[in-house]
PDB file of C-alpha atoms in Angstrom:
ATOM      1  CA  MET N   1      31.817 -20.613  26.810  1.00  0.00           C
ATOM      2  CA  SER N   2      28.394 -19.553  25.606  1.00  0.00           C
ATOM      3  CA  ALA N   3      27.075 -16.086  26.379  1.00  0.00           C
ATOM      4  CA  PRO N   4      24.356 -15.867  29.041  1.00  0.00           C
ATOM      5  CA  GLN N   5      20.825 -15.739  27.673  1.00  0.00           C
ATOM      6  CA  LYS N   6      19.325 -12.295  27.389  1.00  0.00           C
ATOM      7  CA  THR N   7      16.428 -11.634  29.741  1.00  0.00           C
ATOM      8  CA  ALA N   8      13.461  -9.286  29.695  1.00  0.00           C
ATOM      9  CA  VAL N   9      10.636  -8.510  32.086  1.00  0.00           C
ATOM     10  CA  LEU N  10       7.148  -8.176  30.649  1.00  0.00           C
ATOM     11  CA  HIS N  11       4.082  -6.889  32.465  1.00  0.00           C
ATOM     12  CA  ARG N  12       0.827  -7.565  30.619  1.00  0.00           C
ATOM     13  CA  MET N  13      -2.882  -7.934  31.279  1.00  0.00           C
ATOM     14  CA  VAL N  14      -4.072 -11.528  31.569  1.00  0.00           C
ATOM     15  CA  MET N  15      -7.575 -11.535  33.024  1.00  0.00           C
ATOM     16  CA  PRO N  16     -10.441 -14.031  32.928  1.00  0.00           C
ATOM     17  CA  ASP N  17     -12.359 -11.810  30.491  1.00  0.00           C
ATOM     18  CA  HIS N  18      -9.468 -10.159  28.664  1.00  0.00           C
ATOM     19  CA  VAL N  19      -5.989 -11.092  27.492  1.00  0.00           C
ATOM     20  CA  CYS N  20      -4.165  -8.132  25.994  1.00  0.00           C
ATOM     21  CA  PRO N  21      -3.265  -8.945  22.361  1.00  0.00           C
ATOM     22  CA  TYR N  22      -0.338  -6.528  22.407  1.00  0.00           C
ATOM     23  CA  GLY N  23       1.002  -8.311  25.467  1.00  0.00           C
ATOM     24  CA  GLN N  24       0.870 -11.592  23.574  1.00  0.00           C
ATOM     25  CA  LYS N  25       2.634  -9.983  20.618  1.00  0.00           C
ATOM     26  CA  SER N  26       5.323  -8.550  22.903  1.00  0.00           C
ATOM     27  CA  LEU N  27       5.911 -11.954  24.498  1.00  0.00           C
ATOM     28  CA  TRP N  28       6.204 -13.613  21.090  1.00  0.00           C
ATOM     29  CA  LEU N  29       8.555 -10.902  19.802  1.00  0.00           C
ATOM     30  CA  LEU N  30      10.860 -11.138  22.810  1.00  0.00           C
ATOM     31  CA  ARG N  31      11.087 -14.910  22.539  1.00  0.00           C
ATOM     32  CA  ARG N  32      11.686 -14.652  18.800  1.00  0.00           C
ATOM     33  CA  LYS N  33      14.603 -12.334  19.546  1.00  0.00           C
ATOM     34  CA  GLY N  34      16.107 -14.901  21.910  1.00  0.00           C
ATOM     35  CA  TYR N  35      15.077 -13.430  25.257  1.00  0.00           C
ATOM     36  CA  ALA N  36      14.121 -15.388  28.331  1.00  0.00           C
ATOM     37  CA  VAL N  37      11.005 -13.588  29.503  1.00  0.00           C
ATOM     38  CA  GLN N  38       9.856 -13.043  33.061  1.00  0.00           C
ATOM     39  CA  ASP N  39       6.177 -12.868  32.209  1.00  0.00           C
ATOM     40  CA  HIS N  40       4.229 -11.004  34.907  1.00  0.00           C
ATOM     41  CA  HIS N  41       0.454 -11.152  34.583  1.00  0.00           C
ATOM     42  CA  LEU N  42      -1.730  -8.251  35.672  1.00  0.00           C
ATOM     43  CA  LYS N  43      -4.823 -10.188  36.681  1.00  0.00           C
ATOM     44  CA  THR N  44      -7.263  -7.428  37.662  1.00  0.00           C
ATOM     45  CA  ARG N  45      -8.083  -3.878  36.620  1.00  0.00           C
ATOM     46  CA  GLU N  46      -7.012  -2.667  40.047  1.00  0.00           C
ATOM     47  CA  GLU N  47      -3.641  -4.397  39.731  1.00  0.00           C
ATOM     48  CA  THR N  48      -3.213  -2.909  36.263  1.00  0.00           C
ATOM     49  CA  ASP N  49      -4.069   0.613  37.441  1.00  0.00           C
ATOM     50  CA  ALA N  50      -1.678   0.290  40.377  1.00  0.00           C
ATOM     51  CA  PHE N  51       1.134  -0.848  38.057  1.00  0.00           C
ATOM     52  CA  LYS N  52       0.542   2.101  35.719  1.00  0.00           C
ATOM     53  CA  ALA N  53       0.535   4.536  38.627  1.00  0.00           C
ATOM     54  CA  VAL N  54       3.804   3.197  40.052  1.00  0.00           C
ATOM     55  CA  HIS N  55       5.624   3.359  36.715  1.00  0.00           C
ATOM     56  CA  GLY N  56       3.958   6.517  35.426  1.00  0.00           C
ATOM     57  CA  VAL N  57       2.623   4.923  32.249  1.00  0.00           C
ATOM     58  CA  LYS N  58      -0.778   5.113  30.597  1.00  0.00           C
ATOM     59  CA  THR N  59      -0.886   1.720  28.911  1.00  0.00           C
ATOM     60  CA  THR N  60       0.210  -1.874  29.172  1.00  0.00           C
ATOM     61  CA  PRO N  61       2.015  -4.061  28.221  1.00  0.00           C
ATOM     62  CA  GLN N  62       5.341  -2.693  29.402  1.00  0.00           C
ATOM     63  CA  THR N  63       8.691  -4.342  28.729  1.00  0.00           C
ATOM     64  CA  PHE N  64      11.884  -3.848  30.734  1.00  0.00           C
ATOM     65  CA  ILE N  65      15.312  -4.911  29.464  1.00  0.00           C
ATOM     66  CA  ASP N  66      18.402  -4.573  31.673  1.00  0.00           C
ATOM     67  CA  GLY N  67      16.302  -2.614  34.140  1.00  0.00           C
ATOM     68  CA  ILE N  68      15.358  -0.006  31.540  1.00  0.00           C
ATOM     69  CA  ARG N  69      11.744   0.454  30.537  1.00  0.00           C
ATOM     70  CA  ILE N  70      11.368  -0.037  26.801  1.00  0.00           C
ATOM     71  CA  GLY N  71       7.627   0.605  26.632  1.00  0.00           C
ATOM     72  CA  GLY N  72       4.700  -0.953  24.820  1.00  0.00           C
ATOM     73  CA  HIS N  73       4.592  -3.226  21.809  1.00  0.00           C
ATOM     74  CA  ASP N  74       5.345  -0.495  19.254  1.00  0.00           C
ATOM     75  CA  ASP N  75       8.230   0.768  21.394  1.00  0.00           C
ATOM     76  CA  LEU N  76       9.562  -2.768  21.617  1.00  0.00           C
ATOM     77  CA  ARG N  77       9.447  -3.134  17.842  1.00  0.00           C
ATOM     78  CA  ARG N  78      11.343   0.131  17.452  1.00  0.00           C
ATOM     79  CA  PHE N  79      13.887  -1.081  20.034  1.00  0.00           C
ATOM     80  CA  PHE N  80      14.585  -4.081  17.811  1.00  0.00           C
ATOM     81  CA  GLY N  81      14.855  -1.885  14.725  1.00  0.00           C
ATOM     82  CA  GLU N  82      11.556  -2.907  13.190  1.00  0.00           C
ATOM     83  CA  LYS N  83       9.490  -0.449  11.191  1.00  0.00           C
ATOM     84  CA  VAL N  84       6.353   0.820  12.917  1.00  0.00           C
ATOM     85  CA  PRO N  85       3.808   2.734  10.809  1.00  0.00           C
ATOM     86  CA  GLU N  86       2.969   6.133  12.222  1.00  0.00           C
ATOM     87  CA  PRO N  87      -0.712   6.738  13.045  1.00  0.00           C
ATOM     88  CA  GLY N  88      -2.482   8.139  10.005  1.00  0.00           C
ATOM     89  CA  ALA N  89       0.457   7.475   7.684  1.00  0.00           C
ATOM     90  CA  THR N  90      -0.480   6.862   4.065  1.00  0.00           C
ATOM     91  CA  SER N  91      -0.168   3.338   2.726  1.00  0.00           C
ATOM     92  CA  TYR N  92      -0.776   1.529  -0.549  1.00  0.00           C
ATOM     93  CA  VAL N  93      -0.988  -1.857   1.184  1.00  0.00           C
ATOM     94  CA  PRO N  94      -4.824  -2.092   1.064  1.00  0.00           C
ATOM     95  CA  VAL N  95      -4.893  -1.483  -2.696  1.00  0.00           C
ATOM     96  CA  ILE N  96      -2.000  -3.863  -3.332  1.00  0.00           C
ATOM     97  CA  ALA N  97      -3.817  -6.532  -1.313  1.00  0.00           C
ATOM     98  CA  VAL N  98      -7.034  -6.053  -3.301  1.00  0.00           C
ATOM     99  CA  PHE N  99      -5.296  -6.215  -6.669  1.00  0.00           C
ATOM    100  CA  ALA N 100      -3.189  -9.216  -5.645  1.00  0.00           C
ATOM    101  CA  VAL N 101      -6.239 -11.161  -4.441  1.00  0.00           C
ATOM    102  CA  ALA N 102      -8.184 -10.141  -7.557  1.00  0.00           C
ATOM    103  CA  ALA N 103      -5.359 -11.442  -9.754  1.00  0.00           C
ATOM    104  CA  LEU N 104      -5.284 -14.776  -7.914  1.00  0.00           C
ATOM    105  CA  ILE N 105      -9.060 -15.170  -8.166  1.00  0.00           C
ATOM    106  CA  ALA N 106      -8.965 -14.301 -11.872  1.00  0.00           C
ATOM    107  CA  LEU N 107      -6.254 -16.921 -12.393  1.00  0.00           C
ATOM    108  CA  ALA N 108      -8.350 -19.480 -10.517  1.00  0.00           C
ATOM    109  CA  ILE N 109     -11.421 -18.683 -12.640  1.00  0.00           C
ATOM    110  CA  ASP N 110      -9.410 -19.024 -15.835  1.00  0.00           C
ATOM    111  CA  TRP N 111      -7.900 -22.311 -14.748  1.00  0.00           C
ATOM    112  CA  LEU N 112     -11.214 -23.694 -13.502  1.00  0.00           C
ATOM    113  CA  SER N 113     -13.054 -22.887 -16.716  1.00  0.00           C
ATOM    114  CA  MET N 114     -10.378 -23.529 -19.355  1.00  0.00           C
ATOM    115  CA  ARG N 115      -7.508 -25.344 -17.608  1.00  0.00           C
ATOM    116  CA  ALA N 116      -5.299 -22.660 -19.128  1.00  0.00           C
ATOM    117  CA  ILE N 117      -4.490 -18.953 -18.933  1.00  0.00           C
ATOM    118  CA  THR N 118      -6.615 -17.192 -21.543  1.00  0.00           C
ATOM    119  CA  ALA N 119      -7.314 -13.703 -22.838  1.00  0.00           C
ATOM    120  CA  MET N 120     -10.153 -13.471 -20.302  1.00  0.00           C
ATOM    121  CA  LEU N 121      -7.653 -13.176 -17.462  1.00  0.00           C
ATOM    122  CA  VAL N 122      -7.460  -9.379 -17.646  1.00  0.00           C
ATOM    123  CA  PRO N 123     -11.233  -8.759 -17.923  1.00  0.00           C
ATOM    124  CA  ASN N 124     -11.847 -11.192 -15.075  1.00  0.00           C
ATOM    125  CA  PHE N 125      -9.183  -9.467 -12.990  1.00  0.00           C
ATOM    126  CA  ILE N 126     -10.798  -6.058 -13.498  1.00  0.00           C
ATOM    127  CA  ALA N 127     -14.285  -7.384 -12.729  1.00  0.00           C
ATOM    128  CA  VAL N 128     -13.135  -9.161  -9.559  1.00  0.00           C
ATOM    129  CA  ALA N 129     -11.193  -6.076  -8.444  1.00  0.00           C
ATOM    130  CA  MET N 130     -14.330  -3.975  -8.906  1.00  0.00           C
ATOM    131  CA  CYS N 131     -16.313  -6.397  -6.730  1.00  0.00           C
ATOM    132  CA  LEU N 132     -13.674  -6.429  -3.994  1.00  0.00           C
ATOM    133  CA  LEU N 133     -13.330  -2.649  -3.980  1.00  0.00           C
ATOM    134  CA  ALA N 134     -17.109  -2.279  -3.832  1.00  0.00           C
ATOM    135  CA  MET N 135     -17.261  -4.713  -0.915  1.00  0.00           C
ATOM    136  CA  LEU N 136     -14.782  -2.589   1.047  1.00  0.00           C
ATOM    137  CA  LYS N 137     -16.840   0.532   0.364  1.00  0.00           C
ATOM    138  CA  LEU N 138     -20.051  -1.215   1.417  1.00  0.00           C
ATOM    139  CA  GLN N 139     -18.626  -2.013   4.857  1.00  0.00           C
ATOM    140  CA  ASP N 140     -19.428   1.577   5.809  1.00  0.00           C
ATOM    141  CA  VAL N 141     -21.230   3.470   3.069  1.00  0.00           C
ATOM    142  CA  GLU N 142     -21.577   6.543   5.266  1.00  0.00           C
ATOM    143  CA  LYS N 143     -17.826   6.898   5.777  1.00  0.00           C
ATOM    144  CA  PHE N 144     -17.147   6.144   2.129  1.00  0.00           C
ATOM    145  CA  SER N 145     -19.594   8.763   0.892  1.00  0.00           C
ATOM    146  CA  THR N 146     -18.110  11.378   3.226  1.00  0.00           C
ATOM    147  CA  MET N 147     -14.567  10.790   1.973  1.00  0.00           C
ATOM    148  CA  PHE N 148     -15.820  10.521  -1.615  1.00  0.00           C
ATOM    149  CA  LEU N 149     -17.340  14.000  -1.353  1.00  0.00           C
ATOM    150  CA  ASN N 150     -13.862  15.452  -0.920  1.00  0.00           C
ATOM    151  CA  TYR N 151     -13.032  15.008  -4.580  1.00  0.00           C
ATOM    152  CA  ASP N 152     -15.723  13.402  -6.741  1.00  0.00           C
ATOM    153  CA  LEU N 153     -17.214  16.063  -9.005  1.00  0.00           C
ATOM    154  CA  LEU N 154     -20.643  14.459  -9.378  1.00  0.00           C
ATOM    155  CA  ALA N 155     -21.037  13.582  -5.696  1.00  0.00           C
ATOM    156  CA  ARG N 156     -20.257  17.175  -4.775  1.00  0.00           C
ATOM    157  CA  ARG N 157     -23.140  18.302  -6.976  1.00  0.00           C
ATOM    158  CA  TRP N 158     -25.509  15.471  -6.046  1.00  0.00           C
ATOM    159  CA  VAL N 159     -24.796  13.892  -2.651  1.00  0.00           C
ATOM    160  CA  PRO N 160     -26.838  10.668  -3.189  1.00  0.00           C
ATOM    161  CA  TYR N 161     -24.328   9.621  -5.861  1.00  0.00           C
ATOM    162  CA  GLY N 162     -21.848   8.892  -3.072  1.00  0.00           C
ATOM    163  CA  TYR N 163     -24.283   6.334  -1.646  1.00  0.00           C
ATOM    164  CA  ILE N 164     -25.165   4.843  -5.034  1.00  0.00           C
ATOM    165  CA  TYR N 165     -21.579   4.441  -6.262  1.00  0.00           C
ATOM    166  CA  PRO N 166     -20.584   1.268  -4.313  1.00  0.00           C
ATOM    167  CA  PHE N 167     -23.747  -0.541  -5.411  1.00  0.00           C
ATOM    168  CA  ALA N 168     -23.234   0.527  -9.023  1.00  0.00           C
ATOM    169  CA  GLU N 169     -19.609  -0.637  -8.942  1.00  0.00           C
ATOM    170  CA  LEU N 170     -20.565  -3.986  -7.419  1.00  0.00           C
ATOM    171  CA  GLY N 171     -23.426  -4.530  -9.856  1.00  0.00           C
ATOM    172  CA  ALA N 172     -21.271  -3.718 -12.865  1.00  0.00           C
ATOM    173  CA  GLY N 173     -18.462  -5.957 -11.609  1.00  0.00           C
ATOM    174  CA  VAL N 174     -20.733  -8.947 -10.995  1.00  0.00           C
ATOM    175  CA  LEU N 175     -22.455  -8.600 -14.374  1.00  0.00           C
ATOM    176  CA  MET N 176     -19.126  -8.233 -16.160  1.00  0.00           C
ATOM    177  CA  LEU N 177     -17.803 -11.331 -14.417  1.00  0.00           C
ATOM    178  CA  ALA N 178     -20.922 -13.247 -15.432  1.00  0.00           C
ATOM    179  CA  GLY N 179     -20.842 -11.886 -18.975  1.00  0.00           C
ATOM    180  CA  ALA N 180     -24.481 -10.891 -18.555  1.00  0.00           C
ATOM    181  CA  LEU N 181     -26.466  -7.758 -19.390  1.00  0.00           C
ATOM    182  CA  THR N 182     -23.560  -6.039 -21.094  1.00  0.00           C
ATOM    183  CA  TRP N 183     -25.964  -3.355 -22.300  1.00  0.00           C
ATOM    184  CA  LEU N 184     -26.312  -2.345 -18.629  1.00  0.00           C
ATOM    185  CA  SER N 185     -22.974  -3.180 -16.992  1.00  0.00           C
ATOM    186  CA  ALA N 186     -20.730  -1.565 -19.610  1.00  0.00           C
ATOM    187  CA  PRO N 187     -22.440   1.861 -19.620  1.00  0.00           C
ATOM    188  CA  VAL N 188     -22.524   1.893 -15.809  1.00  0.00           C
ATOM    189  CA  ALA N 189     -18.804   1.097 -15.590  1.00  0.00           C
ATOM    190  CA  LEU N 190     -18.045   3.613 -18.330  1.00  0.00           C
ATOM    191  CA  PHE N 191     -19.985   6.319 -16.518  1.00  0.00           C
ATOM    192  CA  ILE N 192     -18.681   5.823 -12.973  1.00  0.00           C
ATOM    193  CA  GLY N 193     -15.154   5.150 -14.219  1.00  0.00           C
ATOM    194  CA  GLY N 194     -15.176   8.203 -16.465  1.00  0.00           C
ATOM    195  CA  VAL N 195     -16.494  10.549 -13.801  1.00  0.00           C
ATOM    196  CA  GLY N 196     -14.051   9.070 -11.296  1.00  0.00           C
ATOM    197  CA  ALA N 197     -11.049   9.447 -13.589  1.00  0.00           C
ATOM    198  CA  VAL N 198     -11.839  13.090 -14.341  1.00  0.00           C
ATOM    199  CA  SER N 199     -12.462  13.809 -10.647  1.00  0.00           C
ATOM    200  CA  VAL N 200      -9.189  12.244  -9.499  1.00  0.00           C
ATOM    201  CA  PHE N 201      -7.180  13.896 -12.273  1.00  0.00           C
ATOM    202  CA  LYS N 202      -8.600  17.316 -11.416  1.00  0.00           C
ATOM    203  CA  ALA N 203      -8.118  16.949  -7.656  1.00  0.00           C
ATOM    204  CA  VAL N 204      -4.574  15.575  -7.813  1.00  0.00           C
ATOM    205  CA  TYR N 205      -2.959  16.892 -10.978  1.00  0.00           C
ATOM    206  CA  VAL N 206      -4.824  20.169 -11.561  1.00  0.00           C
ATOM    207  CA  ASP N 207      -5.767  21.392  -8.082  1.00  0.00           C
ATOM    208  CA  LYS N 208      -2.691  19.730  -6.483  1.00  0.00           C
ATOM    209  CA  ARG N 209      -4.691  18.599  -3.462  1.00  0.00           C
ATOM    210  CA  GLU N 210      -3.372  15.980  -1.030  1.00  0.00           C
ATOM    211  CA  LEU N 211      -6.328  13.775  -0.158  1.00  0.00           C
ATOM    212  CA  LYS N 212      -7.088  10.255   1.016  1.00  0.00           C
ATOM    213  CA  CYS N 213      -8.682   7.934  -1.515  1.00  0.00           C
ATOM    214  CA  ALA N 214     -12.074   6.383  -0.814  1.00  0.00           C
ATOM    215  CA  CYS N 215     -11.356   3.535  -3.251  1.00  0.00           C
ATOM    216  CA  VAL N 216     -10.900   0.951  -0.478  1.00  0.00           C
ATOM    217  CA  GLY N 217     -13.470   2.413   1.888  1.00  0.00           C
ATOM    218  CA  GLY N 218     -13.881   5.466   4.048  1.00  0.00           C
ATOM    219  CA  SER N 219     -11.355   4.503   6.726  1.00  0.00           C
ATOM    220  CA  SER N 220      -8.323   4.009   4.517  1.00  0.00           C
ATOM    221  CA  ASN N 221      -5.056   5.926   4.441  1.00  0.00           C
ATOM    222  CA  VAL N 222      -4.452   5.297   0.744  1.00  0.00           C
ATOM    223  CA  PRO N 223      -3.381   8.554  -0.906  1.00  0.00           C
ATOM    224  CA  LEU N 224      -5.475   9.824  -3.781  1.00  0.00           C
ATOM    225  CA  GLY N 225      -3.403   9.709  -6.947  1.00  0.00           C
ATOM    226  CA  PHE N 226      -2.108   7.356  -9.607  1.00  0.00           C
ATOM    227  CA  VAL N 227      -3.590   4.189  -8.084  1.00  0.00           C
ATOM    228  CA  SER N 228      -7.035   5.775  -7.817  1.00  0.00           C
ATOM    229  CA  LEU N 229      -6.786   7.019 -11.375  1.00  0.00           C
ATOM    230  CA  THR N 230      -5.747   3.549 -12.537  1.00  0.00           C
ATOM    231  CA  GLU N 231      -8.810   1.982 -10.887  1.00  0.00           C
ATOM    232  CA  ASN N 232     -11.123   4.275 -12.824  1.00  0.00           C
ATOM    233  CA  VAL N 233      -9.224   3.939 -16.097  1.00  0.00           C
ATOM    234  CA  MET N 234      -9.460   0.139 -15.789  1.00  0.00           C
ATOM    235  CA  MET N 235     -13.235   0.398 -15.464  1.00  0.00           C
ATOM    236  CA  VAL N 236     -13.430   2.641 -18.515  1.00  0.00           C
ATOM    237  CA  GLY N 237     -11.177   0.327 -20.508  1.00  0.00           C
ATOM    238  CA  MET N 238     -13.198  -2.728 -19.507  1.00  0.00           C
ATOM    239  CA  ALA N 239     -16.452  -1.027 -20.487  1.00  0.00           C
ATOM    240  CA  VAL N 240     -15.121   0.090 -23.869  1.00  0.00           C
ATOM    241  CA  TRP N 241     -13.782  -3.405 -24.582  1.00  0.00           C
ATOM    242  CA  MET N 242     -17.100  -5.043 -23.708  1.00  0.00           C
ATOM    243  CA  LEU N 243     -19.054  -2.636 -25.882  1.00  0.00           C
ATOM    244  CA  ALA N 244     -16.614  -3.179 -28.742  1.00  0.00           C
ATOM    245  CA  ILE N 245     -16.971  -6.988 -28.760  1.00  0.00           C
ATOM    246  CA  ARG N 246     -20.766  -7.051 -28.481  1.00  0.00           C
TER     247      ARG N 246
END
C-alpha cells in the first residue's frame, strides 16, 4: 500500500499587476519535493495585509506543512535542507562566472579564427575577462569608485582615478583583443594592473584588512584577496607579454 501524498498549504500574492516571484518559487519547490499543494492566492493588497495580520507575519508567501508554519521561500529551502546564503555573505561566484564565460568566449574566438586551440587562447581569455569585468564596473561607476577608494592607493590620492579605471580597463581589453594600438593598450594595462596589484597586496597581506573587492562592481560581496590580486597580475602579465613580442 502506497504512502499518502504529502500535502502543504501555500499562501501567495497573485494579483492582476503583481505575481510574487518567491511564491512561484515556493510552489515549484514544494511540487519538486513531492507535495500536493493547496495553493491559496492573495488577490488584493487588503487581503494580503489581513492575512499577515492574522498570522503575525511581515511577508508573503507563507507555507504551512502539517499545520505548522514553515515561513517564506528561504525558510522553506532551509526546511528541506537546502543551503541559503546569508545576507551580505561573501561569495566568489561572480568572479567564477566572469572567468568561466571569458574562457568559453576565448575558446570560441580561437575556434572561429583557427579551427583549433592555439597559443592565443590565454591572451584572448585575459582580454575578454578584462572587458567583462569592466562592463560590470560600468553598470554603476559611482558605487564602484566608492568601494574602490577603500583600498586602491592611487584612487585614495586622486579620486577621479576611480571613475577613469573602468574605462581604462575596457579600452585596454578591447584593444588587446583586437591586437591594435599595443603601444597604448599595453602600458595602460601595465599601469592599472601594477597599481592594483600593489594596492591589493598592501590592503590584504600587509594591513590585514577584510574588505569587499570592487573587481566585479560596487555591489558585490566578493572578498578582496587572492582573486583580486590574480586579476591585476594577469593584466600585468598580458601587458609585459605584448610589449615583449612587439
